[in-house]
């Protein structure tokens, strides 16, 4: 009986110590793992958002410096964005749309439709009679996917904060006004005219997924 009592007591003490050590290690290691995951996530998020921000600043400056908005329509900016999109998607795959809107309410954008599909041209200027046309390909000669009569870039979440403060800005999460109606977030930069006046906004959409 004394031997059984000693063995039972030893067993119970061992179980208590094991549980205490296990809980200590689990809490300690769990905290470290969470810290590492948080840091890694933060670093990845910074990388995902920093690249579009840098590119938006550069592209916005180029549009301003080259005065690409001086035509009666947005054809100069349209051609520029077409050349850019292929290169940008190779380097920054999280980009889904690059676009420009101005104080006249005109708009031009190039949209990525996913793997193995053509980019779509999104256009509203004098050539579309004030309609926002979304084309299957990246030219006006391709099939028209959809059109919108009341599209105004000046009131969109990616435009209005920049227009109000005349400064680069990240938008809140919002829904695109097109046939896909996808959620996105945008980085936007102001574009300036010859005399430094506010002309419009260049923006880059980042895929949330």
mmCIF file of C-alpha atoms in Angstrom:
data_model
loop_
_atom_site.group_PDB
_atom_site.id
_atom_site.type_symbol
_atom_site.label_atom_id
_atom_site.label_comp_id
_atom_site.label_asym_id
_atom_site.label_seq_id
_atom_site.Cartn_x
_atom_site.Cartn_y
_atom_site.Cartn_z
ATOM 1 C CA UNK A 1 0.000 0.000 0.000
ATOM 2 C CA UNK A 2 2.744 2.534 0.817
ATOM 3 C CA UNK A 3 4.423 1.673 -2.482
ATOM 4 C CA UNK A 4 1.180 2.228 -4.386
ATOM 5 C CA UNK A 5 0.662 5.550 -2.596
ATOM 6 C CA UNK A 6 4.212 6.657 -3.467
ATOM 7 C CA UNK A 7 3.797 5.642 -7.115
ATOM 8 C CA UNK A 8 0.404 7.347 -7.386
ATOM 9 C CA UNK A 9 1.737 10.517 -5.765
ATOM 10 C CA UNK A 10 4.762 10.512 -8.088
ATOM 11 C CA UNK A 11 2.480 10.001 -11.103
ATOM 12 C CA UNK A 12 0.153 12.848 -10.093
ATOM 13 C CA UNK A 13 3.087 15.204 -9.460
ATOM 14 C CA UNK A 14 4.550 14.288 -12.856
ATOM 15 C CA UNK A 15 1.224 14.992 -14.621
ATOM 16 C CA UNK A 16 0.882 18.372 -12.862
ATOM 17 C CA UNK A 17 4.451 19.359 -13.776
ATOM 18 C CA UNK A 18 3.967 18.183 -17.362
ATOM 19 C CA UNK A 19 0.787 20.219 -17.791
ATOM 20 C CA UNK A 20 2.417 23.271 -16.253
ATOM 21 C CA UNK A 21 5.482 22.969 -18.494
ATOM 22 C CA UNK A 22 3.325 22.286 -21.555
ATOM 23 C CA UNK A 23 1.108 25.318 -20.925
ATOM 24 C CA UNK A 24 4.170 27.490 -20.364
ATOM 25 C CA UNK A 25 5.810 26.312 -23.589
ATOM 26 C CA UNK A 26 2.557 26.559 -25.543
ATOM 27 C CA UNK A 27 1.934 30.131 -24.402
ATOM 28 C CA UNK A 28 5.552 31.161 -24.891
ATOM 29 C CA UNK A 29 5.958 29.562 -28.303
ATOM 30 C CA UNK A 30 2.452 30.580 -29.377
ATOM 31 C CA UNK A 31 3.227 34.218 -28.630
ATOM 32 C CA UNK A 32 6.453 34.014 -30.625
ATOM 33 C CA UNK A 33 4.700 32.342 -33.566
ATOM 34 C CA UNK A 34 1.963 34.988 -33.612
ATOM 35 C CA UNK A 35 4.605 37.744 -33.512
ATOM 36 C CA UNK A 36 6.476 36.184 -36.442
ATOM 37 C CA UNK A 37 3.269 35.747 -38.482
ATOM 38 C CA UNK A 38 2.233 39.335 -37.741
ATOM 39 C CA UNK A 39 5.615 40.690 -38.804
ATOM 40 C CA UNK A 40 5.648 38.597 -41.982
ATOM 41 C CA UNK A 41 2.104 39.694 -42.861
ATOM 42 C CA UNK A 42 2.993 43.335 -42.240
ATOM 43 C CA UNK A 43 6.093 43.048 -44.428
ATOM 44 C CA UNK A 44 4.125 41.412 -47.253
ATOM 45 C CA UNK A 45 1.384 44.028 -46.978
ATOM 46 C CA UNK A 46 3.940 46.833 -47.100
ATOM 47 C CA UNK A 47 5.487 45.315 -50.239
ATOM 48 C CA UNK A 48 2.077 44.873 -51.913
ATOM 49 C CA UNK A 49 1.050 48.482 -51.252
ATOM 50 C CA UNK A 50 4.405 50.254 -51.593
ATOM 51 C CA UNK A 51 5.028 49.214 -55.209
ATOM 52 C CA UNK A 52 1.756 50.656 -56.598
ATOM 53 C CA UNK A 53 2.262 53.839 -54.559
ATOM 54 C CA UNK A 54 5.717 54.449 -56.021
ATOM 55 C CA UNK A 55 4.542 53.693 -59.562
ATOM 56 C CA UNK A 56 1.466 55.936 -59.217
ATOM 57 C CA UNK A 57 3.661 58.866 -58.199
ATOM 58 C CA UNK A 58 5.982 58.304 -61.163
ATOM 59 C CA UNK A 59 3.168 57.868 -63.704
ATOM 60 C CA UNK A 60 1.200 60.842 -62.380
ATOM 61 C CA UNK A 61 4.298 63.014 -62.639
ATOM 62 C CA UNK A 62 4.919 61.802 -66.209
ATOM 63 C CA UNK A 63 1.365 62.643 -67.306
ATOM 64 C CA UNK A 64 1.757 66.116 -65.785
ATOM 65 C CA UNK A 65 5.239 66.710 -67.164
ATOM 66 C CA UNK A 66 4.428 65.512 -70.688
ATOM 67 C CA UNK A 67 1.095 67.425 -70.744
ATOM 68 C CA UNK A 68 -0.692 64.357 -72.112
ATOM 69 C CA UNK A 69 -4.092 65.885 -71.325
ATOM 70 C CA UNK A 70 -3.868 68.711 -73.886
ATOM 71 C CA UNK A 71 -5.835 66.910 -76.629
ATOM 72 C CA UNK A 72 -9.596 67.319 -77.013
ATOM 73 C CA UNK A 73 -9.899 63.690 -75.954
ATOM 74 C CA UNK A 74 -7.856 61.323 -73.779
ATOM 75 C CA UNK A 75 -6.145 59.486 -76.651
ATOM 76 C CA UNK A 76 -2.606 60.432 -75.552
ATOM 77 C CA UNK A 77 -3.152 59.131 -72.025
ATOM 78 C CA UNK A 78 -4.971 56.087 -73.417
ATOM 79 C CA UNK A 79 -1.976 55.105 -75.544
ATOM 80 C CA UNK A 80 0.391 55.716 -72.640
ATOM 81 C CA UNK A 81 -1.629 53.508 -70.269
ATOM 82 C CA UNK A 82 -1.787 50.724 -72.858
ATOM 83 C CA UNK A 83 1.998 50.651 -73.101
ATOM 84 C CA UNK A 84 2.318 50.680 -69.333
ATOM 85 C CA UNK A 85 -0.137 47.959 -68.366
ATOM 86 C CA UNK A 86 1.712 44.969 -69.810
ATOM 87 C CA UNK A 87 4.964 45.971 -68.112
ATOM 88 C CA UNK A 88 3.280 46.797 -64.809
ATOM 89 C CA UNK A 89 1.421 43.470 -64.647
ATOM 90 C CA UNK A 90 4.677 41.583 -65.083
ATOM 91 C CA UNK A 91 6.332 43.481 -62.238
ATOM 92 C CA UNK A 92 3.361 44.184 -59.955
ATOM 93 C CA UNK A 93 0.756 41.413 -60.427
ATOM 94 C CA UNK A 94 -1.575 42.768 -57.707
ATOM 95 C CA UNK A 95 -2.556 45.662 -60.010
ATOM 96 C CA UNK A 96 -6.007 45.254 -61.586
ATOM 97 C CA UNK A 97 -6.698 48.679 -63.171
ATOM 98 C CA UNK A 98 -4.767 51.802 -64.105
ATOM 99 C CA UNK A 99 -6.832 54.833 -65.033
ATOM 100 C CA UNK A 100 -7.093 58.594 -65.313
ATOM 101 C CA UNK A 101 -10.042 60.920 -64.730
ATOM 102 C CA UNK A 102 -10.179 64.669 -65.215
ATOM 103 C CA UNK A 103 -12.106 67.758 -64.189
ATOM 104 C CA UNK A 104 -14.233 67.551 -67.341
ATOM 105 C CA UNK A 105 -15.637 64.235 -66.131
ATOM 106 C CA UNK A 106 -13.728 62.281 -68.781
ATOM 107 C CA UNK A 107 -12.133 58.943 -67.942
ATOM 108 C CA UNK A 108 -9.813 56.352 -69.463
ATOM 109 C CA UNK A 109 -8.645 53.104 -67.910
ATOM 110 C CA UNK A 110 -7.025 49.781 -68.743
ATOM 111 C CA UNK A 111 -8.387 46.783 -66.827
ATOM 112 C CA UNK A 112 -6.803 43.388 -66.295
ATOM 113 C CA UNK A 113 -9.403 40.636 -66.812
ATOM 114 C CA UNK A 114 -7.344 37.742 -65.505
ATOM 115 C CA UNK A 115 -4.933 35.198 -66.926
ATOM 116 C CA UNK A 116 -4.900 34.502 -70.664
ATOM 117 C CA UNK A 117 -7.403 37.262 -71.445
ATOM 118 C CA UNK A 118 -6.971 40.628 -73.130
ATOM 119 C CA UNK A 119 -6.942 43.889 -71.215
ATOM 120 C CA UNK A 120 -10.151 45.920 -71.437
ATOM 121 C CA UNK A 121 -10.307 49.568 -72.458
ATOM 122 C CA UNK A 122 -12.640 51.672 -70.300
ATOM 123 C CA UNK A 123 -13.321 55.036 -71.913
ATOM 124 C CA UNK A 124 -15.468 58.114 -71.481
ATOM 125 C CA UNK A 125 -14.633 61.212 -73.519
ATOM 126 C CA UNK A 126 -15.753 63.050 -76.665
ATOM 127 C CA UNK A 127 -15.329 59.852 -78.704
ATOM 128 C CA UNK A 128 -17.983 58.016 -76.656
ATOM 129 C CA UNK A 129 -20.514 60.881 -76.487
ATOM 130 C CA UNK A 130 -20.263 61.054 -72.720
ATOM 131 C CA UNK A 131 -20.885 57.326 -72.174
ATOM 132 C CA UNK A 132 -18.517 55.102 -70.230
ATOM 133 C CA UNK A 133 -17.783 52.262 -72.652
ATOM 134 C CA UNK A 134 -16.088 49.058 -71.528
ATOM 135 C CA UNK A 135 -14.567 47.111 -74.408
ATOM 136 C CA UNK A 136 -13.611 43.459 -74.620
ATOM 137 C CA UNK A 137 -10.095 44.361 -75.797
ATOM 138 C CA UNK A 138 -7.870 47.367 -75.296
ATOM 139 C CA UNK A 139 -9.134 49.309 -78.315
ATOM 140 C CA UNK A 140 -12.444 50.948 -79.255
ATOM 141 C CA UNK A 141 -12.719 48.609 -82.242
ATOM 142 C CA UNK A 142 -13.277 45.534 -80.057
ATOM 143 C CA UNK A 143 -16.626 44.261 -78.823
ATOM 144 C CA UNK A 144 -18.483 46.508 -76.371
ATOM 145 C CA UNK A 145 -19.037 44.586 -73.125
ATOM 146 C CA UNK A 146 -21.099 47.187 -71.288
ATOM 147 C CA UNK A 147 -21.768 50.922 -71.093
ATOM 148 C CA UNK A 148 -22.914 53.391 -68.418
ATOM 149 C CA UNK A 149 -24.651 56.733 -68.939
ATOM 150 C CA UNK A 150 -24.103 58.394 -65.568
ATOM 151 C CA UNK A 151 -20.462 57.622 -64.785
ATOM 152 C CA UNK A 152 -18.617 60.579 -63.271
ATOM 153 C CA UNK A 153 -15.030 59.959 -62.067
ATOM 154 C CA UNK A 154 -15.066 63.188 -60.027
ATOM 155 C CA UNK A 155 -17.382 61.683 -57.392
ATOM 156 C CA UNK A 156 -15.712 58.280 -57.203
ATOM 157 C CA UNK A 157 -13.895 57.224 -53.978
ATOM 158 C CA UNK A 158 -10.510 57.210 -55.720
ATOM 159 C CA UNK A 159 -10.930 60.747 -57.132
ATOM 160 C CA UNK A 160 -12.813 62.934 -54.662
ATOM 161 C CA UNK A 161 -10.317 62.737 -51.715
ATOM 162 C CA UNK A 162 -7.460 63.818 -54.000
ATOM 163 C CA UNK A 163 -9.604 66.578 -55.488
ATOM 164 C CA UNK A 164 -10.434 67.843 -51.991
ATOM 165 C CA UNK A 165 -6.897 67.828 -50.539
ATOM 166 C CA UNK A 166 -4.768 67.966 -53.756
ATOM 167 C CA UNK A 167 -2.511 65.233 -52.399
ATOM 168 C CA UNK A 168 -1.780 61.557 -53.009
ATOM 169 C CA UNK A 169 -4.194 59.304 -51.167
ATOM 170 C CA UNK A 170 -5.258 55.719 -50.535
ATOM 171 C CA UNK A 171 -8.975 55.197 -50.967
ATOM 172 C CA UNK A 172 -11.264 53.270 -48.685
ATOM 173 C CA UNK A 173 -12.424 49.870 -49.930
ATOM 174 C CA UNK A 174 -15.122 50.411 -52.553
ATOM 175 C CA UNK A 175 -17.008 48.654 -55.380
ATOM 176 C CA UNK A 176 -16.047 49.327 -58.995
ATOM 177 C CA UNK A 177 -18.769 50.851 -61.141
ATOM 178 C CA UNK A 178 -18.624 48.352 -63.990
ATOM 179 C CA UNK A 179 -20.209 45.045 -64.961
ATOM 180 C CA UNK A 180 -17.945 43.086 -62.587
ATOM 181 C CA UNK A 181 -18.728 45.124 -59.446
ATOM 182 C CA UNK A 182 -15.571 43.908 -57.670
ATOM 183 C CA UNK A 183 -14.273 45.301 -54.380
ATOM 184 C CA UNK A 184 -10.948 47.099 -54.618
ATOM 185 C CA UNK A 185 -8.699 49.720 -53.064
ATOM 186 C CA UNK A 186 -6.861 52.439 -54.984
ATOM 187 C CA UNK A 187 -3.835 54.679 -54.678
ATOM 188 C CA UNK A 188 -4.420 58.013 -56.399
ATOM 189 C CA UNK A 189 -2.182 60.968 -57.264
ATOM 190 C CA UNK A 190 -3.049 64.462 -58.568
ATOM 191 C CA UNK A 191 -2.122 65.567 -62.086
ATOM 192 C CA UNK A 192 -1.284 69.224 -62.724
ATOM 193 C CA UNK A 193 -1.458 71.538 -65.723
ATOM 194 C CA UNK A 194 1.039 73.973 -67.228
ATOM 195 C CA UNK A 195 0.447 76.611 -64.537
ATOM 196 C CA UNK A 196 0.266 74.094 -61.693
ATOM 197 C CA UNK A 197 -3.517 73.954 -61.704
ATOM 198 C CA UNK A 198 -5.276 70.720 -60.745
ATOM 199 C CA UNK A 199 -6.242 68.818 -63.902
ATOM 200 C CA UNK A 200 -7.230 65.336 -62.777
ATOM 201 C CA UNK A 201 -6.277 62.124 -60.988
ATOM 202 C CA UNK A 202 -4.252 59.097 -61.984
ATOM 203 C CA UNK A 203 -4.996 55.943 -59.983
ATOM 204 C CA UNK A 204 -3.980 52.310 -59.591
ATOM 205 C CA UNK A 205 -6.408 49.643 -58.315
ATOM 206 C CA UNK A 206 -4.995 46.857 -56.126
ATOM 207 C CA UNK A 207 -6.723 43.475 -56.043
ATOM 208 C CA UNK A 208 -7.846 42.708 -52.493
ATOM 209 C CA UNK A 209 -7.471 38.953 -52.959
#
